[in-house]
GROMACS .gro file of C-alpha atoms in nm:
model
  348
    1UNK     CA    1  19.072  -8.382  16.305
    2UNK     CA    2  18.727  -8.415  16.166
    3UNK     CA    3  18.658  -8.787  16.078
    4UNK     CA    4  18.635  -9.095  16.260
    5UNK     CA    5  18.628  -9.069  16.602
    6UNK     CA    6  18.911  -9.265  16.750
    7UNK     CA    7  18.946  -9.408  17.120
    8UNK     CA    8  19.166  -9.434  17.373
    9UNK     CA    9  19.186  -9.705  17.674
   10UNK     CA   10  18.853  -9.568  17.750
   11UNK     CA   11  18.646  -9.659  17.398
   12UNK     CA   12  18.312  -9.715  17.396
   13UNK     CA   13  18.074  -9.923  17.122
   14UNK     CA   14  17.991  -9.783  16.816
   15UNK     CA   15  17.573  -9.748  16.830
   16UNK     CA   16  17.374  -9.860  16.526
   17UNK     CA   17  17.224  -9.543  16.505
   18UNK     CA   18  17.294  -9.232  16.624
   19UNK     CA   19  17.108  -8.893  16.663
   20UNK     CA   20  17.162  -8.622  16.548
   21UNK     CA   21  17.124  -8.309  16.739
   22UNK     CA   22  16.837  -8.177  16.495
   23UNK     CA   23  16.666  -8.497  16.615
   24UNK     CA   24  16.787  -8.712  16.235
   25UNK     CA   25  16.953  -9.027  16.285
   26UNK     CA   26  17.245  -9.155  16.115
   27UNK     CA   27  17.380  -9.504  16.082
   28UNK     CA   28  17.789  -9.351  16.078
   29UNK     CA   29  17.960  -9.442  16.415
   30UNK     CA   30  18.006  -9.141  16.630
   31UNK     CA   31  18.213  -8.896  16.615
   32UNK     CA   32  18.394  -8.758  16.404
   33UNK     CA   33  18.247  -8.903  16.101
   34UNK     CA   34  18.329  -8.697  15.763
   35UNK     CA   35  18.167  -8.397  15.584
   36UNK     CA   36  17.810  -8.525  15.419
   37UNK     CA   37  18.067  -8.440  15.092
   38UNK     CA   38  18.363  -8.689  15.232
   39UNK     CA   39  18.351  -9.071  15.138
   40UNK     CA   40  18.308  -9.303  15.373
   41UNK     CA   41  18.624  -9.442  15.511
   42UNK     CA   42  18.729  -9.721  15.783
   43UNK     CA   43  18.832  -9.635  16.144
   44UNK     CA   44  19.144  -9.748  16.304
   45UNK     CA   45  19.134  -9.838  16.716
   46UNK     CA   46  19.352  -9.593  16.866
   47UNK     CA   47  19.617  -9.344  16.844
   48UNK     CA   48  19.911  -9.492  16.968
   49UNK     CA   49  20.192  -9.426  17.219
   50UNK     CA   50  20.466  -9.273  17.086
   51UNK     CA   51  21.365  -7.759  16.672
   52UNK     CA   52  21.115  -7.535  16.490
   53UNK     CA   53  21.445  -7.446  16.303
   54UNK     CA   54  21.469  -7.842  16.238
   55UNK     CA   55  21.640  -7.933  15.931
   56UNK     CA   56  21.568  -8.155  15.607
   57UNK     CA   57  21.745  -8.443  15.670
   58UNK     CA   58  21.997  -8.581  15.386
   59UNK     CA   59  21.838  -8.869  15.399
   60UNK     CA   60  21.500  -8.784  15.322
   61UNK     CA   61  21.672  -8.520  14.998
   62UNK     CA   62  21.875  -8.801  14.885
   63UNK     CA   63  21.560  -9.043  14.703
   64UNK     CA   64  21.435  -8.811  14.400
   65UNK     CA   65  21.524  -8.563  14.149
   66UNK     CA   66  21.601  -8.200  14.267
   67UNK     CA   67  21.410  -7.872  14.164
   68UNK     CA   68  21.413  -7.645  14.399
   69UNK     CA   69  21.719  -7.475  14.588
   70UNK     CA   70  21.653  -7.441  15.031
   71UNK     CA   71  21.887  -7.403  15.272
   72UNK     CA   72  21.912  -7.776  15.343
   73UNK     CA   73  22.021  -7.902  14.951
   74UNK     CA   74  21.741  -7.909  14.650
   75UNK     CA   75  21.396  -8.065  14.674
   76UNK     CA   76  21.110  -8.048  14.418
   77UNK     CA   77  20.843  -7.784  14.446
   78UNK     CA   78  20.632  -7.729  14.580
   79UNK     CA   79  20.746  -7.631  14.959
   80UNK     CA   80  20.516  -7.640  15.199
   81UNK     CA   81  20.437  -7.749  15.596
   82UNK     CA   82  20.151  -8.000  15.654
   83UNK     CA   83  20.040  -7.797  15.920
   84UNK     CA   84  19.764  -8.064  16.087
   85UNK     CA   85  19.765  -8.445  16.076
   86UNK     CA   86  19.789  -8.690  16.310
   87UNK     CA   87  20.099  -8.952  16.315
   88UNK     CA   88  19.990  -9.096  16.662
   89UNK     CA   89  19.706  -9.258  16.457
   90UNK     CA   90  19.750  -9.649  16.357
   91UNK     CA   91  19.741  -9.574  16.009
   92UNK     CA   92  20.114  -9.443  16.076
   93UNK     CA   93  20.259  -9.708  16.349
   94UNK     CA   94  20.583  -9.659  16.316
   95UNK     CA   95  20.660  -9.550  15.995
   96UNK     CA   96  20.750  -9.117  16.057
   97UNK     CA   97  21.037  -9.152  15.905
   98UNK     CA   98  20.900  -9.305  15.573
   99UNK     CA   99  20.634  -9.086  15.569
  100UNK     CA  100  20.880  -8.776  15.602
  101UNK     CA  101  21.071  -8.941  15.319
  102UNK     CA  102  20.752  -8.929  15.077
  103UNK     CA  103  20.669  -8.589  15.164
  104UNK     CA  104  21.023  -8.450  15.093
  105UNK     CA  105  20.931  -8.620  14.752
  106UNK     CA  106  20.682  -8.403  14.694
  107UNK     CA  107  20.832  -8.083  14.849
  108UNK     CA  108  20.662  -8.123  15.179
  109UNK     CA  109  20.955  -8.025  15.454
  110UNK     CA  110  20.736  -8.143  15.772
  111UNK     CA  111  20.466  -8.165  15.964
  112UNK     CA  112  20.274  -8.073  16.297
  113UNK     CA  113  20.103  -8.391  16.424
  114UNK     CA  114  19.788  -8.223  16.657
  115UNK     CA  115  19.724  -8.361  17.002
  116UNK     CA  116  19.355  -8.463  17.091
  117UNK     CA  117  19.393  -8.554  17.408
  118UNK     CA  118  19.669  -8.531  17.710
  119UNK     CA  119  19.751  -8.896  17.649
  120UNK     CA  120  19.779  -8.827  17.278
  121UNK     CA  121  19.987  -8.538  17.309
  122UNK     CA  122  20.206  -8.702  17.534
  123UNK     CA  123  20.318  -8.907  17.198
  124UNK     CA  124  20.301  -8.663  16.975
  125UNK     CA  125  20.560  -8.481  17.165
  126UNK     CA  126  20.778  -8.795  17.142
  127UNK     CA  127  20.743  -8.844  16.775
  128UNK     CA  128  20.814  -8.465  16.719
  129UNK     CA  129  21.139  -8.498  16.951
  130UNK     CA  130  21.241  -8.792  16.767
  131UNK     CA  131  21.217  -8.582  16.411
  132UNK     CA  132  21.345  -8.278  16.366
  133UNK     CA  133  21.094  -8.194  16.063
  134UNK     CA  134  20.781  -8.275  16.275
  135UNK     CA  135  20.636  -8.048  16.564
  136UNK     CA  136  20.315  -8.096  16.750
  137UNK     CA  137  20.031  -7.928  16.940
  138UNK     CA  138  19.899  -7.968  17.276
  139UNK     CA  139  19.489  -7.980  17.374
  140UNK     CA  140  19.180  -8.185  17.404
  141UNK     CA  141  18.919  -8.224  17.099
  142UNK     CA  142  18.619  -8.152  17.141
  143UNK     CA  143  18.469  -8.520  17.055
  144UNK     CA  144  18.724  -8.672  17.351
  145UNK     CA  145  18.590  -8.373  17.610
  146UNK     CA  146  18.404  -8.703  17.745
  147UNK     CA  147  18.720  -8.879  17.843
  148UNK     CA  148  18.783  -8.689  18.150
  149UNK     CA  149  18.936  -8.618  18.376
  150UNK     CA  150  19.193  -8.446  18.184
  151UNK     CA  151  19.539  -8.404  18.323
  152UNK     CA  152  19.579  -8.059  18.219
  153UNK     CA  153  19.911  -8.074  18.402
  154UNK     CA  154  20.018  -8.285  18.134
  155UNK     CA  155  19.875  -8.010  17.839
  156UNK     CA  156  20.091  -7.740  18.045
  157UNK     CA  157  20.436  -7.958  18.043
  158UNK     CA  158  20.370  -8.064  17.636
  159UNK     CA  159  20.307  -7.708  17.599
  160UNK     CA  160  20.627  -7.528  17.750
  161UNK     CA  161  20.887  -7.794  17.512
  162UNK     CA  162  21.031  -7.593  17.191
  163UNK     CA  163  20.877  -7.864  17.004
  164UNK     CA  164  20.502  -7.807  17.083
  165UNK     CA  165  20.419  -7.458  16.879
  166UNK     CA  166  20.070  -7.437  16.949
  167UNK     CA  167  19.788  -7.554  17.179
  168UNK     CA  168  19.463  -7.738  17.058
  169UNK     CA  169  19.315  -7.853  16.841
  170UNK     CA  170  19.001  -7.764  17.025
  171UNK     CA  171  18.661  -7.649  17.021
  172UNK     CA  172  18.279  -7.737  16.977
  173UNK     CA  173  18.177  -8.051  16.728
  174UNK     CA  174  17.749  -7.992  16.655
  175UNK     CA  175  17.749  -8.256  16.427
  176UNK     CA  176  17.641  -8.531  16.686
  177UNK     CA  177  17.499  -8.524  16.981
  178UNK     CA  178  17.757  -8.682  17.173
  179UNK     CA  179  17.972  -8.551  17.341
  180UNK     CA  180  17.701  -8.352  17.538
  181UNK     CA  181  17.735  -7.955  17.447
  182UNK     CA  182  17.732  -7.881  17.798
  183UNK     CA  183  18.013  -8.147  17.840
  184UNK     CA  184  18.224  -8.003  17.534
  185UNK     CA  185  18.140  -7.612  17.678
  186UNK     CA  186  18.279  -7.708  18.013
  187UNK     CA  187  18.628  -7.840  17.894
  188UNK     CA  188  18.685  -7.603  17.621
  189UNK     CA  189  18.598  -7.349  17.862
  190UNK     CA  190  18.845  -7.517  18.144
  191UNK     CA  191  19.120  -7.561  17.861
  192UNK     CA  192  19.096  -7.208  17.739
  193UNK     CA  193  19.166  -7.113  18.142
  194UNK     CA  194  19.464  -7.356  18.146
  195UNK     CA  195  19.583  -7.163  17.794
  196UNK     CA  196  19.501  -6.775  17.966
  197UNK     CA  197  19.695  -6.879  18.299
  198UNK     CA  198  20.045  -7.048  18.150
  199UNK     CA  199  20.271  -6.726  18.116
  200UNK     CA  200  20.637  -6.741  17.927
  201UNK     CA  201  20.922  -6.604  18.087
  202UNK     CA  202  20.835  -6.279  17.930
  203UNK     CA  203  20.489  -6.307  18.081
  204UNK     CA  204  20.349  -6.357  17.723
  205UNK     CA  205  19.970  -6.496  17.771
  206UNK     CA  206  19.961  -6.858  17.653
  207UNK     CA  207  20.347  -6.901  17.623
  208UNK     CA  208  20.292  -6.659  17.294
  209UNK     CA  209  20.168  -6.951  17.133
  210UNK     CA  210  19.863  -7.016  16.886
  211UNK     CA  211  19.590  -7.181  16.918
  212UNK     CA  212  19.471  -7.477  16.653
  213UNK     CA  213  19.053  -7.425  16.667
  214UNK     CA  214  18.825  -7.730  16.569
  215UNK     CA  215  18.469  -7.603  16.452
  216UNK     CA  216  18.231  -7.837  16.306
  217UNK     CA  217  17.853  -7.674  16.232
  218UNK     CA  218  17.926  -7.488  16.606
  219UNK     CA  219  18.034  -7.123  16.415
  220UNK     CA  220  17.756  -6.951  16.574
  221UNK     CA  221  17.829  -7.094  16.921
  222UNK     CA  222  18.218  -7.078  16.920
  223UNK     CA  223  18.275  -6.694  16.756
  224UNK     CA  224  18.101  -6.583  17.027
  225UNK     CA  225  18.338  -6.756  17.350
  226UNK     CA  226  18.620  -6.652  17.106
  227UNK     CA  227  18.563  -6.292  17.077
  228UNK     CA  228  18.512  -6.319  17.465
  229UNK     CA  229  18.864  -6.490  17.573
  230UNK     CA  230  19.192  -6.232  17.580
  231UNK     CA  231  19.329  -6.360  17.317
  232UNK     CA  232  19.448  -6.183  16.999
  233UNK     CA  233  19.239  -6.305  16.760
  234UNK     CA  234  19.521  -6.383  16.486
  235UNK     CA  235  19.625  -6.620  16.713
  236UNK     CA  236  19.363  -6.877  16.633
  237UNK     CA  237  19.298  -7.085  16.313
  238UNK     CA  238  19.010  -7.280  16.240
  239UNK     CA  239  19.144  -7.588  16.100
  240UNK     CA  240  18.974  -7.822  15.838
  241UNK     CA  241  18.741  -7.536  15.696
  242UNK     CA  242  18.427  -7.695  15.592
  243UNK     CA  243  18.151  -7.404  15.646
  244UNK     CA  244  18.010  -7.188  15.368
  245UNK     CA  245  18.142  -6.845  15.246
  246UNK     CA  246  17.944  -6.667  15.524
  247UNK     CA  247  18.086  -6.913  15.767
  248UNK     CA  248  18.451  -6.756  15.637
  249UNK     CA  249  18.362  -6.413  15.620
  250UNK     CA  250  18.255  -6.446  15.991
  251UNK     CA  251  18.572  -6.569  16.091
  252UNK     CA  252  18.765  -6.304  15.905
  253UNK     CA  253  18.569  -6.066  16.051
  254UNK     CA  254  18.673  -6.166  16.405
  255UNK     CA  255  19.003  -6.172  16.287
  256UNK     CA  256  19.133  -6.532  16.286
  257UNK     CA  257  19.279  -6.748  16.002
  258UNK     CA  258  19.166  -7.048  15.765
  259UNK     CA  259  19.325  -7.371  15.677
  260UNK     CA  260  19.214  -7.553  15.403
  261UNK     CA  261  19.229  -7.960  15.413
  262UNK     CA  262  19.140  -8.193  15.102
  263UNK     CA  263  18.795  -8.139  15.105
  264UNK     CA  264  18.857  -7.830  14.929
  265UNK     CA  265  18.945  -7.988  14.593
  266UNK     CA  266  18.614  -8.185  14.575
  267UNK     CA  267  18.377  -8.164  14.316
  268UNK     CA  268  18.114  -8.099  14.572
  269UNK     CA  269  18.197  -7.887  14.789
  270UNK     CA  270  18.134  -7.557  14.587
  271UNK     CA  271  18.040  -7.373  14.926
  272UNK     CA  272  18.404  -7.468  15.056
  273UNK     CA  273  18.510  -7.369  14.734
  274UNK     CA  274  18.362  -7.053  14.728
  275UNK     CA  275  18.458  -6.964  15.104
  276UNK     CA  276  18.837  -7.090  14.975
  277UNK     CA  277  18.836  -6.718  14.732
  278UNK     CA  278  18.755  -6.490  15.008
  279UNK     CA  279  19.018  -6.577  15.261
  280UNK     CA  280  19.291  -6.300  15.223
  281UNK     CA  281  19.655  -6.393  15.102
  282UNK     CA  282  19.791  -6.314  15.413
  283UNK     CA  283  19.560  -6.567  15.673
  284UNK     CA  284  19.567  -6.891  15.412
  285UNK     CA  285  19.715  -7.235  15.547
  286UNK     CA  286  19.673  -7.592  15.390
  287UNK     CA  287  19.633  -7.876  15.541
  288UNK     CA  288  19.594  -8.289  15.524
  289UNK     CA  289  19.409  -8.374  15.863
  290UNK     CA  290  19.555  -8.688  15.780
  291UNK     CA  291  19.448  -8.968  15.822
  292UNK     CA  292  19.145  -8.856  15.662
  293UNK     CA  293  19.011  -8.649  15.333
  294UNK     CA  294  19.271  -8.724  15.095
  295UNK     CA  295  19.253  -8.478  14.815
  296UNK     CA  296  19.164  -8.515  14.461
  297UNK     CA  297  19.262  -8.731  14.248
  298UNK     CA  298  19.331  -8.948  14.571
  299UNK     CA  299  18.994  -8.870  14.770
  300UNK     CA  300  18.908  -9.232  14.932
  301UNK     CA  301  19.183  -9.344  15.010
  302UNK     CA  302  19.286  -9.419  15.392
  303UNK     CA  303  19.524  -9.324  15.518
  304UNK     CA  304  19.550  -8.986  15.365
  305UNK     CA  305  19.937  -8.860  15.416
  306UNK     CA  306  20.120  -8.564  15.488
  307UNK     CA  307  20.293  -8.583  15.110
  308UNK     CA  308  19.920  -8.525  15.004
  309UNK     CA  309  19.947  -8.158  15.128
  310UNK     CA  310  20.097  -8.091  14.784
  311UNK     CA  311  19.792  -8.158  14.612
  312UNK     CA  312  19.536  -7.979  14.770
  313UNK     CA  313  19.809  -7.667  14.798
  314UNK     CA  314  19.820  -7.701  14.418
  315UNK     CA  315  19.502  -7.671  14.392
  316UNK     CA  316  19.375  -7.388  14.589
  317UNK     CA  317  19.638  -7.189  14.372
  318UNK     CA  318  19.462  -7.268  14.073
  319UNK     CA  319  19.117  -7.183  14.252
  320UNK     CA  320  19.235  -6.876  14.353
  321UNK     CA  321  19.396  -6.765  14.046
  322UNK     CA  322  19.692  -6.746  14.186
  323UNK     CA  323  20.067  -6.783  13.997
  324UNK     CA  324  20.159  -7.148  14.201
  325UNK     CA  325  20.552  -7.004  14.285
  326UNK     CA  326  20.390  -6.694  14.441
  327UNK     CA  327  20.120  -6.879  14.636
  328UNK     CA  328  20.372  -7.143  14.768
  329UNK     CA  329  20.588  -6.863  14.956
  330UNK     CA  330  20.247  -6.674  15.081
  331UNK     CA  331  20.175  -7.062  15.222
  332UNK     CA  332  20.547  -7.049  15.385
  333UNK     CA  333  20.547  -6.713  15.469
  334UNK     CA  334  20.222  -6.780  15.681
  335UNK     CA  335  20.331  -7.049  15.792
  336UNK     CA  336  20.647  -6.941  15.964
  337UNK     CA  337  20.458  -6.621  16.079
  338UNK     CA  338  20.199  -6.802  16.270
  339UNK     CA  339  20.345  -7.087  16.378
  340UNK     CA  340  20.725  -7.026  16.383
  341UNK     CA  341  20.860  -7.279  16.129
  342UNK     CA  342  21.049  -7.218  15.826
  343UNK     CA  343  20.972  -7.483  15.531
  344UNK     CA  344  21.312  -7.415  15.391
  345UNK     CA  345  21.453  -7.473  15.764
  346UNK     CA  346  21.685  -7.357  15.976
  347UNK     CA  347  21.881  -6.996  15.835
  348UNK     CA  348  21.690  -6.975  15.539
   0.00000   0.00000   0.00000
């Protein structure tokens, strides 16, 4: 998640102005406000209460014209997995299931809703067990590291269910100065513990599961706690790229993956753009973040939706260079490989 910073029980009022921590003010409401190159877009109040080899239902294949063959019956290209957004948000009260319906439309098979805190991920779970083509994450974001105490018991139980296929999304956030670093350092360093200490069955570090990284202007202070942890480093992605081509090539270099959100396909954001061409073939993902940074030709709208993943898949084939059929299957194939789900489902 990178925009709008949305409360729990525990809210507090947004300040007139707040600082930045190169000592600038701003007039945005704290975090997570959007990329400088984002428009400006309304905050809801709160997110509200709520098998990897899951299906397409009929229902959702039976509303358009077919393309595309996939285990489940025909949809229309392209296929892909919105692999982050967030349908605990209000923007999506009760409406999965039409949401999934519009995204089948436009060849989008499901979704990963990512937790931000052990509330949220508490109904995240639920809305994931309640849909077979939606999975979700389990973790703390950095901007709600302030609403402690975290139940971290409750992170561990989300965690261990077949549903949940990776932990996060979390992090550092530089962009304000609230949450306190030392604040966001001490949870991130308390959840990566709680991540290093849950063993599967097989004794797998961290269930075997990956781990959904939030970095906002931090690169330079979160590589380094990274490279120090024992995990693999293909096991992370940073999610919501919106760094510079040197910001990429450092996290290739340590090993990790990219995923690309809407932001990509605007006009300015060149450096995003240009970081968007390095990233190998084989450690690509797309994207909504939704509610926020709808694509092009649909930037400013709220909410952005999962269907929307299309879009901004299209075009980072075209940026690339890349035949679209060919990169559709690299985004499935990396996909499945990293987080375990199939966009053509189950026995495809």
């Amino acid at each position: 998640m990178s925009d709008g910073r949305h409360r729990l029980s525990l809210s507090r009022a947004s300040s007139p102005s707040v600082a930045r921590r190169d000592g600038s003010h701003s007039s945005a409401p704290p975090p997570r406000a959007e990329p400088a190159f984002a428009s400006a877009m309304s905050r809801p109040a709160a997110p509200r209460a709520g098998g990897r080899s899951g299906r397409v239902s009929k229902k959702l294949l039976s509303c358009h014209k077919s393309t595309a063959p996939t285990a489940m019956g025909f949809i229309p290209l392209p296929i892909v997995i919105d692999t982050h957004c967030h349908l605990t948000f209000p923007d999506f009260a009760d409406n999965t299931e039409r949401e999934l319906a519009e995204a089948a439309k436009h060849g989008v098979t499901g979704c990963i809703t990512i937790s931000t805190t052990s509330v949220d991920c508490l109904s995240a779970l639920a809305i994931a067990k309640s849909h077979d083509r939606v999975w979700c994450s389990s973790g703390v974001h950095p901007s709600y590291s302030d609403h402690g105490p975290h139940d971290w018991s409750i992170i561990r139980m989300v965690a261990r269910d077949p549903k949940c296929v990776a932990w996060g999304e979390l992090g550092l956030d530089n962009h304000y100065d609230k949450p306190l670093r030392e604040v966001q350092d001490a949870v991130l360093a308390e959840q990566l513990s709680v991540i290093e200490n849950e063993k599967s069955e097989s004794g797998e570090t961290g269930l075997g599961k990956p781990i959904v990284i939030h970095c906002r202007e931090a690169f330079d202070d979160l590589l380094p706690i990274l490279k120090d942890t024992v995990f693999d480093p293909a096991r992370f992605v940073f999610h919501c790229f919106t760094g510079s081509a040197n910001d990429a090539k450092k996290i290739l270099d340590f090993g990790a993956w990219i995923s690309f959100t809407g932001v990509v396909t605007y006009k300015n954001a060149k450096d995003v753009q240009a970081a968007a061409k390095l990233v190998p073939s084989d450690r690509i993902m797309v994207e909504t973040d939704a509610p926020f940074l709808a694509p092009m030709p649909r930037r400013g709208e709220r909410p952005c939706r999962p269907w929307m993943t299309s879009l901004t898949a299209k075009f980072l084939a075209e940026l690339r260079g890349t035949d679209w059929e060919e990169f559709h299957h690299t985004l499935n194939d990396n996909t499945q490989r990293f987080f375990g789900i199939n966009a053509h489902g189950a026995g495809e």
